[in-house]
PDB file of C-alpha atoms in Angstrom:
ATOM      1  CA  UNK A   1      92.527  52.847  10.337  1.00 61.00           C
ATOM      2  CA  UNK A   2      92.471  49.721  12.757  1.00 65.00           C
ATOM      3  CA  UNK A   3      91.312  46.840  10.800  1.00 74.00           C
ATOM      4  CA  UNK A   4      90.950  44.568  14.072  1.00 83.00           C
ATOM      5  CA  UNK A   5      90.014  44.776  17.499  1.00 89.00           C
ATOM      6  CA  UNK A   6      90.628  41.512  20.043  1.00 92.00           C
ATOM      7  CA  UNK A   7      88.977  41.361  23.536  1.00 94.00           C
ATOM      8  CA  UNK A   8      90.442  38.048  25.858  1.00 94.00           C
ATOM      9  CA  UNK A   9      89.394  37.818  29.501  1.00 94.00           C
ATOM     10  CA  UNK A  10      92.547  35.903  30.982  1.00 93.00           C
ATOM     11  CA  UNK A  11      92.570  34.696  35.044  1.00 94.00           C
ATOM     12  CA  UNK A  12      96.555  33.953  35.892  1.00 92.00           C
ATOM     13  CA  UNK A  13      96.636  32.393  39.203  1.00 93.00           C
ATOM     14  CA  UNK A  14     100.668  32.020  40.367  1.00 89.00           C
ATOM     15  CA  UNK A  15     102.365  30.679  43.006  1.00 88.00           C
ATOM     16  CA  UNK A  16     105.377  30.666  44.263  1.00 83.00           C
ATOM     17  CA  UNK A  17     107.323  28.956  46.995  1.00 80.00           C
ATOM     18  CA  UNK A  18     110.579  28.433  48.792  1.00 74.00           C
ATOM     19  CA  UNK A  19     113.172  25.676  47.665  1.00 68.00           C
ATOM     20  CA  UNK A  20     112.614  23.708  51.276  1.00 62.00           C
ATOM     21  CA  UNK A  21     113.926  25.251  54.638  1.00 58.00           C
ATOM     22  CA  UNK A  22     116.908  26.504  53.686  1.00 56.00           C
ATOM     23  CA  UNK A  23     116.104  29.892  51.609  1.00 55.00           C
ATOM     24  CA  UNK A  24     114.399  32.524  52.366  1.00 54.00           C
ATOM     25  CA  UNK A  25     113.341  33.694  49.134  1.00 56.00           C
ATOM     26  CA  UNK A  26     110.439  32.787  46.532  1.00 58.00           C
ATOM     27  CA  UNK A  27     112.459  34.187  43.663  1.00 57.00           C
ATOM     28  CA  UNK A  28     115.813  32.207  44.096  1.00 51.00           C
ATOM     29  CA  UNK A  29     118.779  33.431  41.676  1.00 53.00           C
ATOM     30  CA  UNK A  30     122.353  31.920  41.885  1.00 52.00           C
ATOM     31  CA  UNK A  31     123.843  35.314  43.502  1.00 50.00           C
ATOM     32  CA  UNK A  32     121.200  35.635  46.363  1.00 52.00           C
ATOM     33  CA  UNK A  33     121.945  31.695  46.771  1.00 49.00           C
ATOM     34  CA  UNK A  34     125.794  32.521  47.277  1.00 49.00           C
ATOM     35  CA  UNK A  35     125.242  35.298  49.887  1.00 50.00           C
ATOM     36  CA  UNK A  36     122.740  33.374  51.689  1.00 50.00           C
ATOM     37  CA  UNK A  37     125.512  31.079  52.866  1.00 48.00           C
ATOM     38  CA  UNK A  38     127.413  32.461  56.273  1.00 47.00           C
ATOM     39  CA  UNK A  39     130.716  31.255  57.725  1.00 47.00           C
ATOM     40  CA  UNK A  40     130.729  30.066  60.886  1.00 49.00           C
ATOM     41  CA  UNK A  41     134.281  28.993  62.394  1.00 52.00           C
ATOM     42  CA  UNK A  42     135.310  28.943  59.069  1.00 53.00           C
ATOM     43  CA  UNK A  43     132.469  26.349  57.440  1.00 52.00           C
ATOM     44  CA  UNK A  44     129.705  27.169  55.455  1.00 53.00           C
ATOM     45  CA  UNK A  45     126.448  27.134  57.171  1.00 51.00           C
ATOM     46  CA  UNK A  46     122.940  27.682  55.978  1.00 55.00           C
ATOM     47  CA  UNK A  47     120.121  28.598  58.536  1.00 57.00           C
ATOM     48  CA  UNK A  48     117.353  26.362  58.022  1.00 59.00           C
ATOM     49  CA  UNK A  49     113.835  28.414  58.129  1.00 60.00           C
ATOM     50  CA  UNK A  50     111.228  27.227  60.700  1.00 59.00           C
ATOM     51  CA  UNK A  51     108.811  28.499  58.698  1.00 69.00           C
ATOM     52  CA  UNK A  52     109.205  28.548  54.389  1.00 72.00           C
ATOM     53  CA  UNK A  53     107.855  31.612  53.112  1.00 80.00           C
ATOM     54  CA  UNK A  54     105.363  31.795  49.480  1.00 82.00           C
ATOM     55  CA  UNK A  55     103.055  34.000  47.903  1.00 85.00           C
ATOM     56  CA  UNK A  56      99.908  33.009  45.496  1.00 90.00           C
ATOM     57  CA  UNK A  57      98.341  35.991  43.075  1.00 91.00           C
ATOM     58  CA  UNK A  58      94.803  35.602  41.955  1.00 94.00           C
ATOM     59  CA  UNK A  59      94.683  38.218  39.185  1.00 93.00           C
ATOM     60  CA  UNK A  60      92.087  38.349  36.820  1.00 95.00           C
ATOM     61  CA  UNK A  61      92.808  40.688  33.837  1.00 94.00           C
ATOM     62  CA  UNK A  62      91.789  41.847  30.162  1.00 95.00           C
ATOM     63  CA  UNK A  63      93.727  41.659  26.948  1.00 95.00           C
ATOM     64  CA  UNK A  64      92.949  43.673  24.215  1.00 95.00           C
ATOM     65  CA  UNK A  65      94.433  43.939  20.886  1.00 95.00           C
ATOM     66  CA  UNK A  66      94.552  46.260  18.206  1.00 94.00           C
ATOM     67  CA  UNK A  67      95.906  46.024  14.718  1.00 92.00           C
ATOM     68  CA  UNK A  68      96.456  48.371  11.527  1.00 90.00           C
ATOM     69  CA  UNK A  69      98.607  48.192   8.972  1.00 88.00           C
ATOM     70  CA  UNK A  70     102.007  49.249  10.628  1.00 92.00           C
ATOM     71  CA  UNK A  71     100.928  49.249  14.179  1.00 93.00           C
ATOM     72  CA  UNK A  72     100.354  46.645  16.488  1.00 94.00           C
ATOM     73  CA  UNK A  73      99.176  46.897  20.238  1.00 95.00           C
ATOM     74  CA  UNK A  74      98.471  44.845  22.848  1.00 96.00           C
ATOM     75  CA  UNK A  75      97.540  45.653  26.752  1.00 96.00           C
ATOM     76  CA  UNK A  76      96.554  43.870  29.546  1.00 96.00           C
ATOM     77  CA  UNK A  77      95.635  45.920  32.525  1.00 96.00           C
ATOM     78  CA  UNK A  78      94.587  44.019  35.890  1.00 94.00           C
ATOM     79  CA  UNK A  79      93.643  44.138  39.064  1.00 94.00           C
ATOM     80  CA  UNK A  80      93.641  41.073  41.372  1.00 94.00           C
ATOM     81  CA  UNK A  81      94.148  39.623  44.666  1.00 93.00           C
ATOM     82  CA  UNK A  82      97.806  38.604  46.352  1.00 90.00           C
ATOM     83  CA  UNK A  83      98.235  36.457  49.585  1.00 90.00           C
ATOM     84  CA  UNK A  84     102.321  36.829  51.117  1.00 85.00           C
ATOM     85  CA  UNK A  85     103.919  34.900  53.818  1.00 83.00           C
ATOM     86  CA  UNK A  86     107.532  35.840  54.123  1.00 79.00           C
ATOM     87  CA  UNK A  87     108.908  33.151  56.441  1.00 74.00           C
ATOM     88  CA  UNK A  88     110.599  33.427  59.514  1.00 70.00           C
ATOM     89  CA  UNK A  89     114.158  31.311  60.876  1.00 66.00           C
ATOM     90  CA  UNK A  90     112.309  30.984  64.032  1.00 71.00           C
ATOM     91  CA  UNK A  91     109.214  31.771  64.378  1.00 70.00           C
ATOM     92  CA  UNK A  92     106.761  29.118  63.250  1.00 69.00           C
ATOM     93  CA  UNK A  93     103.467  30.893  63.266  1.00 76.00           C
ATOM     94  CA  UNK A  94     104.341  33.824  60.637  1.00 78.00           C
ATOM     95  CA  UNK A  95     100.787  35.328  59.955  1.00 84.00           C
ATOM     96  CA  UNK A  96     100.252  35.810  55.828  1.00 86.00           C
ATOM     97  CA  UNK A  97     100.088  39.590  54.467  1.00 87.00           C
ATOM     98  CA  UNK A  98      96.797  39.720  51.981  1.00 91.00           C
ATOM     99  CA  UNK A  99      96.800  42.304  49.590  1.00 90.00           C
ATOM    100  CA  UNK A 100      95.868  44.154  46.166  1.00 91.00           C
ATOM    101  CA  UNK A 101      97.443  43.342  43.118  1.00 90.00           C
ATOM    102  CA  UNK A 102      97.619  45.263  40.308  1.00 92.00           C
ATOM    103  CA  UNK A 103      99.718  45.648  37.110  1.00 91.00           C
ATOM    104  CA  UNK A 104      99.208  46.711  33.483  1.00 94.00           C
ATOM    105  CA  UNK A 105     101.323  45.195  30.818  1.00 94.00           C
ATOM    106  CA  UNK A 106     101.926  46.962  26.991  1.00 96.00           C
ATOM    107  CA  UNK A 107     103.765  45.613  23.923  1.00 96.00           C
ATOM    108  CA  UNK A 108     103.942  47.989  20.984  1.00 97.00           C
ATOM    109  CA  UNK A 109     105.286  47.097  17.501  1.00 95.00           C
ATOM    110  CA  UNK A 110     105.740  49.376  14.704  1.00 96.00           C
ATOM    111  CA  UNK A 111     106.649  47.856  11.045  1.00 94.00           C
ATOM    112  CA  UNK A 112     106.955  50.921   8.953  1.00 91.00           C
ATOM    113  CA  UNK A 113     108.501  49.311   5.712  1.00 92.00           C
ATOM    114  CA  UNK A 114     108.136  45.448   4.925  1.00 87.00           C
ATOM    115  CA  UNK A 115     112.017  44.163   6.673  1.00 90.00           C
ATOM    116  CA  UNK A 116     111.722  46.601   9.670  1.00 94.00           C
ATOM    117  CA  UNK A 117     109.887  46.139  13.170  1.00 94.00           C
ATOM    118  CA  UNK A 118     110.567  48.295  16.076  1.00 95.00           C
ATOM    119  CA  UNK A 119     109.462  46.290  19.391  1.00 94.00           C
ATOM    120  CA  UNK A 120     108.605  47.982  22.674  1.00 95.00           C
ATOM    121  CA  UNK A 121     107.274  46.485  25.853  1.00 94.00           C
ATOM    122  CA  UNK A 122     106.235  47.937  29.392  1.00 92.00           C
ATOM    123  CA  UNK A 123     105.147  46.270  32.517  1.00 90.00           C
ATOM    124  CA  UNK A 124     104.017  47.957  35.361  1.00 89.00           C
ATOM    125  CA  UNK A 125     102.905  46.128  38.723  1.00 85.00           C
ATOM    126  CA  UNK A 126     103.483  45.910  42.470  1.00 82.00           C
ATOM    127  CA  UNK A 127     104.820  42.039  42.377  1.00 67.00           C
ATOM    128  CA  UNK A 128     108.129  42.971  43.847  1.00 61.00           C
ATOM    129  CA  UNK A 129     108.993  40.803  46.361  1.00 50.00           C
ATOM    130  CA  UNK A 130     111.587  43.326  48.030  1.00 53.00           C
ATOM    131  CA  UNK A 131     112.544  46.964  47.727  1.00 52.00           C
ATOM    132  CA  UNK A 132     114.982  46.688  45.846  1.00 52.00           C
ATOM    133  CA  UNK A 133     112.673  45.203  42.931  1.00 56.00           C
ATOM    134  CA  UNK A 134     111.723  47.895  40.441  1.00 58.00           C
ATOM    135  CA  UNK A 135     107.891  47.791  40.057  1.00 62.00           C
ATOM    136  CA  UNK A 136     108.793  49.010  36.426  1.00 62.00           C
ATOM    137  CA  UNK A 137     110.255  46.843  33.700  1.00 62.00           C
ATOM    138  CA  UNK A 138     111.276  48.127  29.519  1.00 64.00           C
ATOM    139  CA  UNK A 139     112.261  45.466  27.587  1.00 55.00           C
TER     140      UNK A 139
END
Protein backbone atom coordinates (compact mmCIF):
# COMPACT_ATOMS: atom_id res chain seq x y z
CA UNK A 1 0.00 0.00 0.00
CA UNK A 2 1.60 3.56 -0.61
CA UNK A 3 1.06 5.54 2.43
CA UNK A 4 2.30 8.90 0.65
CA UNK A 5 2.21 10.57 -2.49
CA UNK A 6 4.50 14.01 -3.11
CA UNK A 7 3.90 16.29 -6.17
CA UNK A 8 6.92 19.33 -6.53
CA UNK A 9 6.93 21.49 -9.66
CA UNK A 10 10.81 22.34 -9.86
CA UNK A 11 12.23 25.02 -12.83
CA UNK A 12 16.31 24.32 -13.00
CA UNK A 13 17.72 26.93 -15.14
CA UNK A 14 21.79 26.05 -15.77
CA UNK A 15 24.42 27.53 -17.34
CA UNK A 16 27.47 26.82 -18.28
CA UNK A 17 30.48 28.54 -19.74
CA UNK A 18 34.05 28.37 -20.89
CA UNK A 19 37.08 29.04 -18.44
CA UNK A 20 38.12 32.38 -20.67
CA UNK A 21 39.60 32.00 -24.29
CA UNK A 22 41.65 29.35 -23.91
CA UNK A 23 39.26 26.08 -23.77
CA UNK A 24 36.99 24.99 -25.79
CA UNK A 25 34.85 23.12 -23.58
CA UNK A 26 31.89 23.96 -21.02
CA UNK A 27 32.55 20.79 -19.09
CA UNK A 28 36.38 21.17 -18.33
CA UNK A 29 38.07 17.93 -16.66
CA UNK A 30 41.88 17.75 -15.92
CA UNK A 31 42.47 15.08 -18.90
CA UNK A 32 40.65 17.12 -21.69
CA UNK A 33 42.77 20.16 -20.11
CA UNK A 34 46.11 18.11 -20.75
CA UNK A 35 45.29 17.20 -24.40
CA UNK A 36 44.11 20.55 -25.18
CA UNK A 37 47.70 21.74 -24.95
CA UNK A 38 49.78 21.27 -28.50
CA UNK A 39 53.54 21.48 -29.02
CA UNK A 40 54.73 23.77 -31.20
CA UNK A 41 58.68 23.79 -31.82
CA UNK A 42 58.83 22.00 -28.84
CA UNK A 43 56.74 24.59 -26.31
CA UNK A 44 53.47 24.24 -25.11
CA UNK A 45 50.94 26.35 -26.76
CA UNK A 46 47.28 26.86 -26.17
CA UNK A 47 45.03 28.37 -28.99
CA UNK A 48 43.15 31.11 -27.60
CA UNK A 49 39.28 30.96 -28.87
CA UNK A 50 37.94 34.08 -30.68
CA UNK A 51 34.83 33.22 -29.67
CA UNK A 52 34.12 31.20 -25.91
CA UNK A 53 31.54 28.75 -26.34
CA UNK A 54 28.34 28.11 -23.38
CA UNK A 55 25.10 26.63 -23.19
CA UNK A 56 22.00 27.73 -20.77
CA UNK A 57 18.97 24.95 -20.17
CA UNK A 58 15.62 26.27 -19.19
CA UNK A 59 13.95 23.04 -18.04
CA UNK A 60 10.97 23.02 -16.17
CA UNK A 61 10.11 19.58 -14.65
CA UNK A 62 7.89 17.52 -12.06
CA UNK A 63 8.94 15.51 -9.05
CA UNK A 64 6.88 13.06 -7.68
CA UNK A 65 7.33 10.83 -4.82
CA UNK A 66 6.00 7.78 -3.59
CA UNK A 67 6.46 5.94 -0.36
CA UNK A 68 5.38 2.48 1.33
CA UNK A 69 6.78 0.65 3.76
CA UNK A 70 9.91 -0.92 1.97
CA UNK A 71 9.79 1.03 -1.18
CA UNK A 72 10.72 4.34 -1.98
CA UNK A 73 10.47 6.20 -5.44
CA UNK A 74 11.16 9.25 -6.76
CA UNK A 75 10.99 10.63 -10.61
CA UNK A 76 11.38 13.65 -12.25
CA UNK A 77 10.57 13.63 -15.89
CA UNK A 78 11.08 17.02 -17.97
CA UNK A 79 10.95 18.65 -20.85
CA UNK A 80 12.56 22.09 -21.38
CA UNK A 81 14.31 24.44 -23.54
CA UNK A 82 18.39 24.45 -24.33
CA UNK A 83 20.30 27.36 -26.10
CA UNK A 84 24.25 26.01 -27.40
CA UNK A 85 27.02 28.04 -28.75
CA UNK A 86 30.05 25.90 -29.28
CA UNK A 87 32.78 28.48 -29.94
CA UNK A 88 34.97 28.84 -32.67
CA UNK A 89 39.25 29.65 -32.65
CA UNK A 90 38.45 32.01 -35.35
CA UNK A 91 35.45 32.80 -36.19
CA UNK A 92 33.86 35.49 -34.05
CA UNK A 93 30.27 35.43 -35.10
CA UNK A 94 29.42 31.60 -34.17
CA UNK A 95 25.51 31.57 -34.48
CA UNK A 96 23.86 29.67 -31.14
CA UNK A 97 22.09 26.12 -31.78
CA UNK A 98 18.46 26.34 -29.84
CA UNK A 99 17.00 23.25 -29.00
CA UNK A 100 14.69 20.70 -26.95
CA UNK A 101 15.66 19.42 -23.81
CA UNK A 102 14.48 16.61 -22.27
CA UNK A 103 15.48 14.08 -19.55
CA UNK A 104 13.77 11.91 -16.92
CA UNK A 105 15.57 11.13 -13.75
CA UNK A 106 14.58 7.85 -11.23
CA UNK A 107 15.97 6.88 -7.80
CA UNK A 108 14.61 3.65 -6.37
CA UNK A 109 15.29 2.35 -2.82
CA UNK A 110 14.24 -0.85 -1.46
CA UNK A 111 14.70 -1.55 2.52
CA UNK A 112 13.42 -5.03 2.89
CA UNK A 113 14.59 -5.73 6.58
CA UNK A 114 15.39 -2.80 9.11
CA UNK A 115 19.77 -2.64 8.41
CA UNK A 116 19.40 -3.22 4.59
CA UNK A 117 18.74 -0.61 1.66
CA UNK A 118 19.33 -1.41 -1.88
CA UNK A 119 19.81 2.06 -3.87
CA UNK A 120 19.25 2.43 -7.60
CA UNK A 121 19.33 5.53 -9.73
CA UNK A 122 18.74 6.28 -13.57
CA UNK A 123 19.08 9.39 -15.56
CA UNK A 124 18.17 9.70 -18.92
CA UNK A 125 18.60 13.05 -21.03
CA UNK A 126 20.11 14.56 -24.17
CA UNK A 127 22.62 17.09 -22.15
CA UNK A 128 25.67 15.58 -23.71
CA UNK A 129 27.80 18.03 -24.82
CA UNK A 130 29.70 15.62 -27.36
CA UNK A 131 29.25 12.16 -28.80
CA UNK A 132 31.10 10.58 -26.90
CA UNK A 133 28.81 11.51 -23.76
CA UNK A 134 26.42 8.69 -22.93
CA UNK A 135 22.88 10.20 -22.74
CA UNK A 136 22.41 7.31 -20.11
CA UNK A 137 23.81 7.31 -16.60
CA UNK A 138 23.29 4.09 -13.52
CA UNK A 139 24.62 5.01 -10.49
Amino acid sequence: MVEEVAINPIIKIQYNGALGKQHNQTRIQAADLVSATTTIGGSGYTPTWAKAPWDLKIIPALGITANSDIVSLYVEPSLGFQVQQKGSATDNKVKELYSLYYGAYAEIYITPLKNLEWYFEVDLNNGGTTADQSAITFA
